[in-house]
XYZ file of C-alpha atoms in Angstrom:
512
model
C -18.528 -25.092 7.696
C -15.787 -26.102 5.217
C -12.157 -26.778 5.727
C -9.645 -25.748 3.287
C -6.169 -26.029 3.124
C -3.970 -23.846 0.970
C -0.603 -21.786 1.679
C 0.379 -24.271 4.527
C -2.350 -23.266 6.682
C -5.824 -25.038 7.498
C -8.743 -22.787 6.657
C -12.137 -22.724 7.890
C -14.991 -21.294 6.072
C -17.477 -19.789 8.421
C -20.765 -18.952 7.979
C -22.459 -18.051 4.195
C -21.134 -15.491 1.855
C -23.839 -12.715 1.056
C -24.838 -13.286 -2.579
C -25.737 -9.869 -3.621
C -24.600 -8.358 -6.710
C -22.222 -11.540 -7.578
C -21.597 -11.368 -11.253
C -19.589 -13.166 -13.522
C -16.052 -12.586 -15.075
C -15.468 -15.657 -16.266
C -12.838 -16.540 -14.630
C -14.870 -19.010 -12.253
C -16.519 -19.553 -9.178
C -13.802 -18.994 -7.145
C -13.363 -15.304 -8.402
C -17.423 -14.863 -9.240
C -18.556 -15.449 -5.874
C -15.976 -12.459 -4.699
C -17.067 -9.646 -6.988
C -19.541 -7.509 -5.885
C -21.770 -4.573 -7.585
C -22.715 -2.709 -4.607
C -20.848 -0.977 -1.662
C -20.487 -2.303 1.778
C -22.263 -0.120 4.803
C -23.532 -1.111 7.749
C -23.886 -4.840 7.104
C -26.146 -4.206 3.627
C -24.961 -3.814 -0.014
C -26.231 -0.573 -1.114
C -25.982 1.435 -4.467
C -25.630 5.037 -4.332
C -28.532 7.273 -3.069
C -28.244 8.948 -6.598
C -28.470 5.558 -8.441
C -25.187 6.741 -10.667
C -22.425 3.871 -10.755
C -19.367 3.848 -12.629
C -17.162 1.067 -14.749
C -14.287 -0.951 -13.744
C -12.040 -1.832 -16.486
C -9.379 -4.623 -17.031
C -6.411 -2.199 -17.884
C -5.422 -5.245 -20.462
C -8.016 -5.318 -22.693
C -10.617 -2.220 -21.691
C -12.518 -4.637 -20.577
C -15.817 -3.739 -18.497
C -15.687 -6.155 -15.689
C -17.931 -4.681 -13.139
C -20.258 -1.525 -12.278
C -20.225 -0.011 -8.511
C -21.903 2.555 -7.057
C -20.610 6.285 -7.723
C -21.312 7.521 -4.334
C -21.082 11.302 -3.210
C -20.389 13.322 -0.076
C -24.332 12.162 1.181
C -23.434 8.407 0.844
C -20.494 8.643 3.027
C -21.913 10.990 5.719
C -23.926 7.498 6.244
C -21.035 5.223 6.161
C -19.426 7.423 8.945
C -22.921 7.263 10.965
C -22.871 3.787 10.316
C -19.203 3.118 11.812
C -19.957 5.893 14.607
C -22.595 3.671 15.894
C -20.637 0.225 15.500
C -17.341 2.273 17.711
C -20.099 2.531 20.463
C -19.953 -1.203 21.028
C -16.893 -2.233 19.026
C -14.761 -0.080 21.496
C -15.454 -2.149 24.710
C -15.134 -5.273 23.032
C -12.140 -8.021 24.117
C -8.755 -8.097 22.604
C -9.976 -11.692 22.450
C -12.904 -11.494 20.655
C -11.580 -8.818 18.556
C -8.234 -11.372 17.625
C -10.784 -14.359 17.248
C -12.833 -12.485 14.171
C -9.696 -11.501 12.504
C -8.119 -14.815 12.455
C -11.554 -15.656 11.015
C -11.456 -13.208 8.322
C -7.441 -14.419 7.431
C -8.449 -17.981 7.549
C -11.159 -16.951 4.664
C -8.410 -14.971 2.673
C -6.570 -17.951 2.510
C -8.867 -20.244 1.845
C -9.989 -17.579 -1.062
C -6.680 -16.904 -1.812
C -6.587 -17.858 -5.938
C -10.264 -16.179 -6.332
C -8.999 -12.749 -4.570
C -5.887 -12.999 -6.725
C -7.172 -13.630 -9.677
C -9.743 -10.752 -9.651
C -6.822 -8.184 -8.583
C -4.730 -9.299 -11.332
C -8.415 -8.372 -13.667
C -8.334 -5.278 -12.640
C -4.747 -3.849 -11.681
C -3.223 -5.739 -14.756
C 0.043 -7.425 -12.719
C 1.076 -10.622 -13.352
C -1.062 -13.271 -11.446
C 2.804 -14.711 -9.941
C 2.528 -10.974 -8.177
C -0.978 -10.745 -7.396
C -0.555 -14.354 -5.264
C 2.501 -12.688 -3.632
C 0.256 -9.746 -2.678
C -2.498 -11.842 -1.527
C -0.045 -13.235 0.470
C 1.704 -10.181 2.068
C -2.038 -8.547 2.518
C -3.426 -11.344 4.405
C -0.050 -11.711 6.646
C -1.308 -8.279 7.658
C -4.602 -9.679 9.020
C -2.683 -12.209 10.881
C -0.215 -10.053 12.492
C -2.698 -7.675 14.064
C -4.714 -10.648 15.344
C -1.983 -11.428 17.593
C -1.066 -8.106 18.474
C -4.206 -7.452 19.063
C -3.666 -9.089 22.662
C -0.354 -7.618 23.158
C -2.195 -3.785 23.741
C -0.714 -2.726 26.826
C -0.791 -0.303 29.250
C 2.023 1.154 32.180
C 2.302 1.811 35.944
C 4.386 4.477 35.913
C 6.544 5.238 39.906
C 4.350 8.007 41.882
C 6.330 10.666 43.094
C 3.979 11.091 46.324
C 3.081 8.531 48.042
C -0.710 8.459 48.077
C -1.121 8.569 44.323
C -0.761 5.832 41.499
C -0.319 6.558 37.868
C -1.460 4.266 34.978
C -1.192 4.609 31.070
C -3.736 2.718 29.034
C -4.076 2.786 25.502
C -7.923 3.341 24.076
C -9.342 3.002 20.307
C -8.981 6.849 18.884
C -12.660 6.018 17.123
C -13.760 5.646 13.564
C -11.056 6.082 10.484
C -11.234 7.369 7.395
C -9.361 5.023 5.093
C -8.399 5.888 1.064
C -6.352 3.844 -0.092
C -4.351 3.127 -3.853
C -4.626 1.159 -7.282
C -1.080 -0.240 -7.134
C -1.792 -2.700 -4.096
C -5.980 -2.718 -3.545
C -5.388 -5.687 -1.314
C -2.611 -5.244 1.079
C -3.205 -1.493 1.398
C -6.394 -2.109 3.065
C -5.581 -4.927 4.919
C -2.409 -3.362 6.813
C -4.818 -0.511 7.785
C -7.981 -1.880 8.619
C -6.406 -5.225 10.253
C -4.507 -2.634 12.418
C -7.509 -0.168 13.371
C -9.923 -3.160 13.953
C -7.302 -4.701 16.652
C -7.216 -1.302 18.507
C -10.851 -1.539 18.726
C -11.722 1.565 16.344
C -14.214 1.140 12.975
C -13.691 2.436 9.477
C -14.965 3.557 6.183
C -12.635 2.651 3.485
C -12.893 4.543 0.203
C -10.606 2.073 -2.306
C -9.264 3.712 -5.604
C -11.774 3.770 -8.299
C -9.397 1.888 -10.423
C -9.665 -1.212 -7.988
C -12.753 -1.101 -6.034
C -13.512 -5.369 -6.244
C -10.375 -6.159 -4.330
C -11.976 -3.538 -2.000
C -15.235 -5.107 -1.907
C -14.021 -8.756 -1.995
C -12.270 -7.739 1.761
C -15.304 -6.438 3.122
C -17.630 -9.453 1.730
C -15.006 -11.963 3.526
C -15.249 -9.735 6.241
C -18.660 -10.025 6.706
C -18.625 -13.967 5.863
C -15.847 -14.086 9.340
C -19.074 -12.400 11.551
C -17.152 -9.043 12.167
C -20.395 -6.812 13.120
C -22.339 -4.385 10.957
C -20.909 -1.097 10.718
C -17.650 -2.035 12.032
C -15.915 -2.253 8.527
C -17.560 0.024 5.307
C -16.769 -0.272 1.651
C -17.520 2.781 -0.328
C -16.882 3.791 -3.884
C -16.915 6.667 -5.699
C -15.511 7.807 -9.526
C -13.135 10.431 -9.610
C -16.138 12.813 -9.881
C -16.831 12.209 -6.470
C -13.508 11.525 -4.826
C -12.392 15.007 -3.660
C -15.717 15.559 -2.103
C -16.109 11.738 -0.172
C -12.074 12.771 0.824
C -13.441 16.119 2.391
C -16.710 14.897 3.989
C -14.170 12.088 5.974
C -11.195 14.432 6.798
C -14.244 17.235 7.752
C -16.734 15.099 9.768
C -16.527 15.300 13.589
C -17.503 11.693 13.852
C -14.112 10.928 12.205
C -10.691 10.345 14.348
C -8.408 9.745 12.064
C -7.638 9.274 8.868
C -5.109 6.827 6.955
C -3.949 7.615 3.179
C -1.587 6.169 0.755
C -1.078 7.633 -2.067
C 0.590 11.118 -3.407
C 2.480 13.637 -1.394
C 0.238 16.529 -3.240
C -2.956 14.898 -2.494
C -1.769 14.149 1.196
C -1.164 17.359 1.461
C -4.705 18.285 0.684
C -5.877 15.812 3.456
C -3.419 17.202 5.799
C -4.869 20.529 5.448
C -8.778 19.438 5.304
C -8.279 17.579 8.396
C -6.582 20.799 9.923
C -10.162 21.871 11.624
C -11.124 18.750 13.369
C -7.185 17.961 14.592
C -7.647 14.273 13.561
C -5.276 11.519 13.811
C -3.259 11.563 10.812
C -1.311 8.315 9.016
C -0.056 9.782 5.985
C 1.969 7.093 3.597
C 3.032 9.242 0.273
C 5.008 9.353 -2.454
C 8.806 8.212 -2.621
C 11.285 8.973 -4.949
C 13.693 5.913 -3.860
C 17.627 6.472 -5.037
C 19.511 2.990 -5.352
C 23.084 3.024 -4.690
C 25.448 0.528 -6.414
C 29.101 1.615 -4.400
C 32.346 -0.521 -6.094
C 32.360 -3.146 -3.861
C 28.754 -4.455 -4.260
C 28.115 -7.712 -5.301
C 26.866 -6.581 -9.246
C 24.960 -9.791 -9.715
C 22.889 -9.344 -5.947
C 22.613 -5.609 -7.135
C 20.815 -6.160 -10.598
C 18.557 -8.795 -8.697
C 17.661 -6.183 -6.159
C 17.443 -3.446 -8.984
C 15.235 -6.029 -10.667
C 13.002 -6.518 -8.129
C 12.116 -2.710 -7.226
C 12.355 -1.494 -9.986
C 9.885 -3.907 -11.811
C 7.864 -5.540 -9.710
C 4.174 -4.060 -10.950
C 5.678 -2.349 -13.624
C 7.660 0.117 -11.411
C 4.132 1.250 -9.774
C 4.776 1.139 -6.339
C 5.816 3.898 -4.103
C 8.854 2.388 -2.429
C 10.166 1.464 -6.617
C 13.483 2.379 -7.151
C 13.321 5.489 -9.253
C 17.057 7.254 -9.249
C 20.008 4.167 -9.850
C 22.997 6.326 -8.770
C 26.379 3.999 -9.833
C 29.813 4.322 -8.870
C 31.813 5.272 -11.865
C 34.214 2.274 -11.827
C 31.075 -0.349 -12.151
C 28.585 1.764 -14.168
C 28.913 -0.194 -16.869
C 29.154 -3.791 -16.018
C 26.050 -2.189 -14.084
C 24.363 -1.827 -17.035
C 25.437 -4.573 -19.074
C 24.292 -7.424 -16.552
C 20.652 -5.021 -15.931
C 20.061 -4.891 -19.315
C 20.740 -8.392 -20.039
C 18.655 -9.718 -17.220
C 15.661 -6.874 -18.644
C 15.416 -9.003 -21.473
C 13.824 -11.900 -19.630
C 10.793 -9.765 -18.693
C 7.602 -10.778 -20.635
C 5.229 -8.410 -21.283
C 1.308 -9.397 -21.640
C -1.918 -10.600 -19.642
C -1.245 -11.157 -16.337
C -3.957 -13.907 -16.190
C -1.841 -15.721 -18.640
C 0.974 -17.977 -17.719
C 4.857 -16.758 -17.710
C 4.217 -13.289 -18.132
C 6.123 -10.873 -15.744
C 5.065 -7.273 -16.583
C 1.394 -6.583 -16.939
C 0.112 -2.645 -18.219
C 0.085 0.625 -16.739
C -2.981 0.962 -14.973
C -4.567 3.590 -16.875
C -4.051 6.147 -19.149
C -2.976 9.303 -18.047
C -0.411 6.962 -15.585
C 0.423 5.526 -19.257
C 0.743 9.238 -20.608
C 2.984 10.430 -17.612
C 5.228 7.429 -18.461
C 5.914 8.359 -21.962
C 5.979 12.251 -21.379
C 8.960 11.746 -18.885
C 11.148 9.941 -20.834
C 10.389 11.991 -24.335
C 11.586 15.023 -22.155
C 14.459 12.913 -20.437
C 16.037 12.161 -23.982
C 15.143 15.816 -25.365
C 17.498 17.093 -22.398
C 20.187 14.538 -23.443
C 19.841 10.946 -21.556
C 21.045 8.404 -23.865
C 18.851 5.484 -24.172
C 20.325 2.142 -23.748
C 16.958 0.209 -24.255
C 13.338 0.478 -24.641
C 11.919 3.941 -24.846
C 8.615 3.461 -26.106
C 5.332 2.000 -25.431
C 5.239 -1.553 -26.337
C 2.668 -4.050 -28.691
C 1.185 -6.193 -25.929
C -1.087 -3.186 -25.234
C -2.403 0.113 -25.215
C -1.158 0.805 -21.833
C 2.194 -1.376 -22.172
C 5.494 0.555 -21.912
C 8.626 -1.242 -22.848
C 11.032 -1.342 -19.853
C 13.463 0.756 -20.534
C 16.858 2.369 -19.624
C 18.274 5.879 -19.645
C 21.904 6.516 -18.463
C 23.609 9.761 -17.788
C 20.178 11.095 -16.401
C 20.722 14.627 -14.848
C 19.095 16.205 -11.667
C 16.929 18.652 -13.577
C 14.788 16.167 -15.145
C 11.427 15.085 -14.140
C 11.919 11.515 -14.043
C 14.929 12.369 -11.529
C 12.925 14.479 -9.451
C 9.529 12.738 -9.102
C 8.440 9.277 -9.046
C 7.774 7.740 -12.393
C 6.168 5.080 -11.462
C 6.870 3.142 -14.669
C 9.270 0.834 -15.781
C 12.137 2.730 -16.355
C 15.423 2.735 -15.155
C 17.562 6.253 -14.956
C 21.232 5.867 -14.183
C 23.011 8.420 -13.161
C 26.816 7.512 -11.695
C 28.916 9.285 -9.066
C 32.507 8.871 -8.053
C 32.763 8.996 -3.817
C 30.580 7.928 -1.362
C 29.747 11.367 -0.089
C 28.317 12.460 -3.549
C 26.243 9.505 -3.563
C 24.468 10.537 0.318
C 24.383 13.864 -1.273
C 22.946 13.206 -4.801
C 20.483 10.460 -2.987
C 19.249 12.847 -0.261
C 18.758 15.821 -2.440
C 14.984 15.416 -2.266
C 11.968 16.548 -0.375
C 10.916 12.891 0.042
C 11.955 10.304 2.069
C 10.263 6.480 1.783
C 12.678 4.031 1.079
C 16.337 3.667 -0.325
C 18.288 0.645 -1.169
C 22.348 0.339 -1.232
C 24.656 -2.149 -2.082
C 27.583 -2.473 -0.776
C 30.087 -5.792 0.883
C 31.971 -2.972 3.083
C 30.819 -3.308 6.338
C 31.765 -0.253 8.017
C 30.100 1.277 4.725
C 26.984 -0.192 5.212
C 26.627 1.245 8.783
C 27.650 4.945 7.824
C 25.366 4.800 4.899
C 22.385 3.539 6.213
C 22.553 5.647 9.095
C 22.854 9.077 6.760
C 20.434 8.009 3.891
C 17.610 10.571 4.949
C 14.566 7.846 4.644
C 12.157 6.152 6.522
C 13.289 2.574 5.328
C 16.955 1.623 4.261
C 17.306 -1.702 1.858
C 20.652 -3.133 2.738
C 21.767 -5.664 0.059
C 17.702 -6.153 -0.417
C 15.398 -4.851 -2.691
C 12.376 -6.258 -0.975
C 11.947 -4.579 2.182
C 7.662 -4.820 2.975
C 6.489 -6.987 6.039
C 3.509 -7.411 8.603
C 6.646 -7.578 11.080
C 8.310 -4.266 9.410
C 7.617 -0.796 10.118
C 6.409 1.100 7.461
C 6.699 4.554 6.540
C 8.416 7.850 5.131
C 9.703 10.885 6.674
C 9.834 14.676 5.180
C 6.799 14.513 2.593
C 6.694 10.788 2.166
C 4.183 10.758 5.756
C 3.599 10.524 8.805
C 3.044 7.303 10.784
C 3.901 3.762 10.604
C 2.065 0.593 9.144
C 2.362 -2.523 10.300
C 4.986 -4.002 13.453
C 4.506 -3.353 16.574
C 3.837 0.708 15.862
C 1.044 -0.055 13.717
C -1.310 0.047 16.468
C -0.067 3.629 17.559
C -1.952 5.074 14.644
C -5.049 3.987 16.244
C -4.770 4.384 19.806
C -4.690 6.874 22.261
C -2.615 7.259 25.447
C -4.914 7.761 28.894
C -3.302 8.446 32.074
C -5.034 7.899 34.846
C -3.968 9.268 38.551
C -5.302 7.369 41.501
C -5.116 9.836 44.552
C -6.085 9.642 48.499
C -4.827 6.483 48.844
């Protein structure tokens, strides 16, 4: 047992890490003991029943960093036996016990904390300053749900006749099916299997085949903090194999719910392949977030803000400002200060130091980029900056601004998830609430304004599940969050994290 200390908190290392399939990156010890070659199931690192594996790249340099299993619709069917056989113990285990092996397995993310970042930075591509922060903001996840993992309560509710009680108590829904995104392969599983593991339910995690080691990192620490076999599983699968491992989890009776993050269109999918089994859904999709800059902001706070959702991971997350709607009278003092304050970003490596955009992840992301602003231009936005891909890289994409973007145009209407910035200004504040909820989404939207009795009237009519007041960094363990009309269903993280993964008993005591 080792004691570490990093991030302000004391660290123990328990137990010994499982040295299968450890290879080497060269980025040293502290990242090669992390990476893994196999999947995680039932407390064993397996390959694929088929043998088949598939590459993971450093979206950098091409890079082959690793080789995981390519596992089909037979290889999951045993993960989901695997954490249907762990529920039947799991499930009547302690809040106590269950807090106790979480803190464990946060104590190990922080005292692994440069290792795990450094290998998500290999192979996501954002800046290492970022992948720390996410290390960070996934592992507060972990610690969250190991204290409100005690804090599961039930009701007496008032009998109306006297010879009955009624209680409410809240019980693990069973094992979930978790598939999770490239853009954050750390804190995207950690906010949903820190959450299901507190309510006392298992899960089989299928992590994007762009970022399966962050994936497999988590469930090697996992094991290292003694939680039981089969209670956490790691699979992986190519895109070959994803739609079918997606069906065989929304499908399978042994599955309760499922959690998702990633596109409305493929949530959609899920939604209706989970239609025959009436699971549990927790469905976190796509955004298409407008920022508001009204006359009285404070410009300087608003470019920081604008700055910070708009590029943080190269405009790849789903709560990324993609629509900047600015009030005439500021539009272009607007622009002036953002596009003096773009040309501090530094485009390269993310392992290296002082860089602050990192690539696209992969190609036909990089493709989508490019395609949207060529049309964008073609249908008359006038480019201000950037525009093109850029020389760090093959997947680099200068960040760029378009002004007098119009609502026909793709980059208007979905997410880009790029780094580009499309202006488009308005005159009053009710074209603004109109203009910014004139979509069939509804994640997260960000205002700035220093009118008070503005800032109440427009948060309350912005038609999202999250509202960015004067911020443009809105994610917490302590926040709620989620969409509404196709952005999902559910909440992640607070308090209503939990609710995803319980159910509601009631219980009537009569005769007495």
């Amino acid at each position: 047992m080792e004691s570490v200390t990093k991030l302000g908190v004391t660290a123990i290392r328990y137990g010994s890490r499982s040295m299968s399939s450890s290879v080497k990156l060269g980025l040293g010890p502290e990242v090669d003991s992390l990476v893994k070659e196999n999947a995680y199931v039932n407390g064993k690192w397996i390959g694929a029943a088929s043998n088949k594996s598939f590459q993971v790249t450093n979206p950098y340099n091409s890079k082959v960093l690793a080789t995981v299993p390519d596992m089909n619709a037979d290889d999951v069917s045993q993960a989901v036996d695997a954490a249907n056989d762990a529920f039947q113990t799991w499930r009547n285990t302690t809040a106590k016990y269950r807090s106790d092996l979480l803190r464990k397995w946060f104590n190990l993310c922080v005292a692994n904390h440069e290792g795990l970042a450094k290998l998500l930075t290999a192979e996501q591509g954002k800046p290492l300053a970022e992948s720390r922060g996410e290390l960070v903001y996934g592992s507060s996840y972990i610690e969250w749900f190991s204290e409100e993992c005690r804090r599961i309560y039930g009701e007496v509710a008032q009998s109306p006749v006297a010879s009955k009680e009624m209680m409410f108590i809240r019980q693990p829904i069973g094992v979930v099916g978790m598939i999770t995104p490239w853009n954050f392969p750390n804190a995207m599983i950690t906010r949903k299997v820190a959450a299901a593991l507190a309510a006392g339910c298992t899960c089989v995690v299928k992590p994007a085949e762009d970022t399966p080691l962050s994936a497999l990192a988590l469930g090697a620490l996992a094991e290292e903090a003694g939680i039981p076999p089969g209670v956490v599983n790691v699979i992986t699968s190519s895109r070959d194999h994803t739609a079918e491992v997606g069906k065989v989890l929304c499908e399978s009776p042994k599955v309760a719910g499922i959690s998702f993050t990633g596109s409305t269109k493929v949530g959609k999918i899920l939604y209706r392949q989970s239609a025959g089994t009436i699971k549990r859904l927790g469905l976190e999709l796509g955004g298409n977030a407008p920022f508001i800059v009204f006359d009285s902001a404070n410009l300087d706070l608003a470019v920081q803000g604008c700055m910070a959702s708009k590029f943080r991971n190269a405009g790849q997350t789903c709560v990324s400002t993609n629509r900047v709607l600015v009030q005439e009278s500021v539009a272009e003092q607007f622009i002036a200060k953002l596009k003096t304050a773009m040309d501090n970003l530094v485009l390269g490596d993310g392992l290296a130091e002082g860089i602050s955009q990192g690539p696209i992840v992969n190609k036909s992301q990089f493709d989508k980029v490019c395609e949207m602003v060529s049309e964008a231009q073609g249908a008359g936005a006038e480019l201000v900056v950037g525009g093109q891909p850029h020389s760090a890289g093959q997947l680099f994409y200068t960040p760029t601004i378009l002004n007098n973007v119009t609502e026909n145009m793709s980059l208007y209407k979905e997410e880009i998830f790029g780094p580009v910035v499309s202006i488009k200004t308005f005159k009053t504040e009710e074209e603004a609430l109109a203009l910014a909820n004139d979509s069939r989404v509804g994640l997260a939207s960000y205002f700035y304004s220093e009118n008070i009795s503005q800032c109440f009237r427009v948060a309350k009519k912005l038609e999202t599940g999250m509202v960015g007041i004067n911020e443009g960094i809105i994610s917490a363990a302590e926040a709620a969050f989620g969409g509404i009309k196709e952005s999902g269903l559910g909440r992640e993280g607070s308090s209503h994290g939990l609710d995803e993964y319980t159910n509601i008993k009631y219980m009537c005591f009569g005769n007495l």
